[in-house]
Coordinates of C-alpha atoms and ligand atoms in Angstrom, one line a residue:
M1 CA -15.3 3.3 -3.4
S2 CA -14.3 6.8 -4.3
Q3 CA -15.4 7.7 -7.8
D4 CA -12.2 9.1 -9.2
C5 CA -9.6 7.3 -7.1
I6 CA -7.0 5.3 -9.0
F7 CA -6.5 2.8 -6.3
C8 CA -10.3 2.2 -5.9
K9 CA -10.3 1.5 -9.6
I10 CA -7.4 -1.0 -9.2
I11 CA -9.2 -2.7 -6.4
S12 CA -12.4 -3.0 -8.4
G13 CA -10.4 -4.3 -11.4
E14 CA -11.4 -1.3 -13.6
I15 CA -7.6 -0.5 -13.9
P16 CA -5.3 -3.6 -14.3
S17 CA -2.5 -4.2 -11.9
K18 CA 0.1 -6.9 -11.1
K19 CA -1.4 -8.4 -8.0
I20 CA 0.9 -9.8 -5.3
F21 CA -1.6 -10.6 -2.5
E22 CA -5.4 -10.2 -1.9
N23 CA -7.8 -11.0 0.9
D24 CA -11.2 -9.5 1.9
H25 CA -9.6 -6.4 3.4
V26 CA -6.3 -5.9 1.7
L27 CA -4.7 -5.7 -1.8
A28 CA -1.0 -5.6 -2.6
F29 CA 0.2 -4.9 -6.1
E30 CA 3.3 -3.8 -7.9
D31 CA 4.0 -0.1 -8.2
S32 CA 3.9 1.0 -11.8
N33 CA 7.0 3.2 -11.3
P34 CA 9.3 1.2 -9.1
V35 CA 12.2 2.9 -7.3
A36 CA 13.8 -0.4 -6.3
P37 CA 13.9 -4.0 -7.6
V38 CA 11.0 -4.7 -5.2
H39 CA 8.3 -2.0 -4.9
A40 CA 4.8 -3.0 -3.9
L41 CA 1.9 -0.9 -2.7
I42 CA -0.3 -2.3 0.1
V43 CA -3.8 -0.8 0.4
P44 CA -7.0 -1.3 2.3
K45 CA -9.9 -2.2 0.0
K46 CA -12.0 0.4 1.7
H47 CA -11.2 4.0 0.7
Y48 CA -9.5 6.2 3.3
T49 CA -7.8 9.3 2.2
D50 CA -4.7 9.0 4.3
I51 CA -3.1 7.5 7.4
L52 CA -4.8 10.1 9.6
E53 CA -8.3 9.2 8.3
I54 CA -7.8 5.4 8.6
S55 CA -6.5 5.9 12.2
S56 CA -9.5 8.0 13.3
S57 CA -12.2 5.3 13.4
E58 CA -12.5 1.8 15.0
E59 CA -13.2 0.4 11.5
G60 CA -10.1 2.1 10.1
R61 CA -7.9 0.9 12.9
A62 CA -9.2 -2.7 12.2
D63 CA -8.3 -2.2 8.6
L64 CA -4.8 -1.0 9.6
C65 CA -4.4 -4.2 11.6
H66 CA -5.5 -6.2 8.5
L67 CA -2.7 -4.4 6.5
M68 CA -0.1 -5.2 9.0
A69 CA -1.3 -8.8 9.4
A70 CA -0.8 -9.4 5.7
L71 CA 2.8 -8.2 5.8
T72 CA 4.3 -11.6 6.5
Q73 CA 2.6 -13.2 3.5
I74 CA 3.3 -10.3 1.2
S75 CA 7.0 -10.2 2.1
E76 CA 7.3 -13.9 1.6
E77 CA 5.6 -13.6 -1.8
L78 CA 8.1 -10.9 -2.7
G79 CA 11.0 -12.9 -1.4
V80 CA 12.2 -10.3 1.0
D81 CA 11.0 -11.7 4.3
E82 CA 14.5 -12.8 5.3
R83 CA 16.4 -10.1 3.5
G84 CA 14.5 -7.2 4.9
F85 CA 12.7 -4.3 3.4
R86 CA 11.4 -0.7 4.1
L87 CA 7.8 0.2 4.7
I88 CA 6.8 3.8 3.9
N89 CA 3.7 5.9 4.2
N90 CA 3.5 9.3 2.7
C91 CA 0.9 11.6 4.2
G92 CA -0.3 14.8 2.7
E93 CA 1.3 17.3 0.4
E94 CA 4.6 17.9 2.3
G95 CA 4.8 14.1 3.0
G96 CA 4.8 13.6 -0.8
Q97 CA 1.5 11.7 -1.0
T98 CA 0.2 11.8 -4.6
V99 CA -2.6 9.2 -4.5
L100 CA -5.2 10.1 -2.0
H101 CA -6.1 6.5 -1.0
V102 CA -3.9 5.5 2.0
H103 CA -1.1 3.1 1.1
F104 CA 2.2 1.7 2.3
H105 CA 5.1 1.3 -0.1
L106 CA 7.1 -1.9 0.5
I107 CA 10.5 -1.3 -1.0
G108 CA 13.5 -3.7 -1.1
G109 CA 15.4 -6.2 -3.2
K110 CA 18.6 -4.3 -2.7
K111 CA 20.6 -2.7 0.1
L112 CA 18.8 0.5 0.8
G113 CA 20.5 3.7 2.0
A114 CA 20.4 4.7 5.7
G115 CA 18.8 8.1 5.1
L116 CA 15.1 8.9 5.3
I117 CA 15.1 11.6 2.7
Ligands
LIG1 P1 2.5 8.3 -3.1 O1 3.4 9.3 -3.9 O2 1.1 8.8 -3.1 O3 3.1 7.9 -1.8 O4 2.6 7.0 -4.0 C1 1.8 6.7 -5.1 C2 2.4 5.6 -5.9 O5 1.4 5.1 -6.7 C3 3.6 6.0 -6.7 O6 4.8 5.3 -6.3 C4 3.2 5.7 -8.2 O7 4.2 5.2 -8.9 C5 2.1 4.7 -7.9 N1 1.0 4.7 -9.0 C6 0.4 5.7 -9.4 N2 -0.6 5.4 -10.3 C7 -0.5 4.0 -10.4 C8 -1.2 3.0 -11.2 O8 -2.1 3.3 -12.0 N3 -0.8 1.7 -11.0 C9 0.2 1.4 -10.1 N4 0.4 0.0 -10.1 N5 0.8 2.3 -9.4 C10 0.5 3.6 -9.5
LIG2 ZN1 -9.7 4.9 -3.2

């Protein structure tokens, strides 16, 4: 838990969220400012700043596997498992990361554009 991290506060329940999926390692909840009909955030319960930090330890890599392992259930819960979706990670300032607790955006519910930017 990082003291002033919004997502750690969501994980602890201090800040409310619309939960989609939860297990011992992973939480998925609705983004408060959705950019598409489906916009979920998938986070590890342990605090890591970004994708580089979570990738740099054995424990972090195990948590990354837990995030990916939860994808099937999360996409089913959101009703996009057959339709498809986009999974995005923003890293650092130029990557557009605004919340410094690593997370994946799961975006879908409509036909998304082909471009990356
Ligand atoms: P980033 O820009 O770091 O990749 O994404 C951060 C995301 O967190 C944004 O899409 C933003 O809408 C979302 N967000 C920020 N604060 C909150 C919050 O308090 N609750 C929820 N559910 N989403 C948040
Ligand atoms: Zn955090």
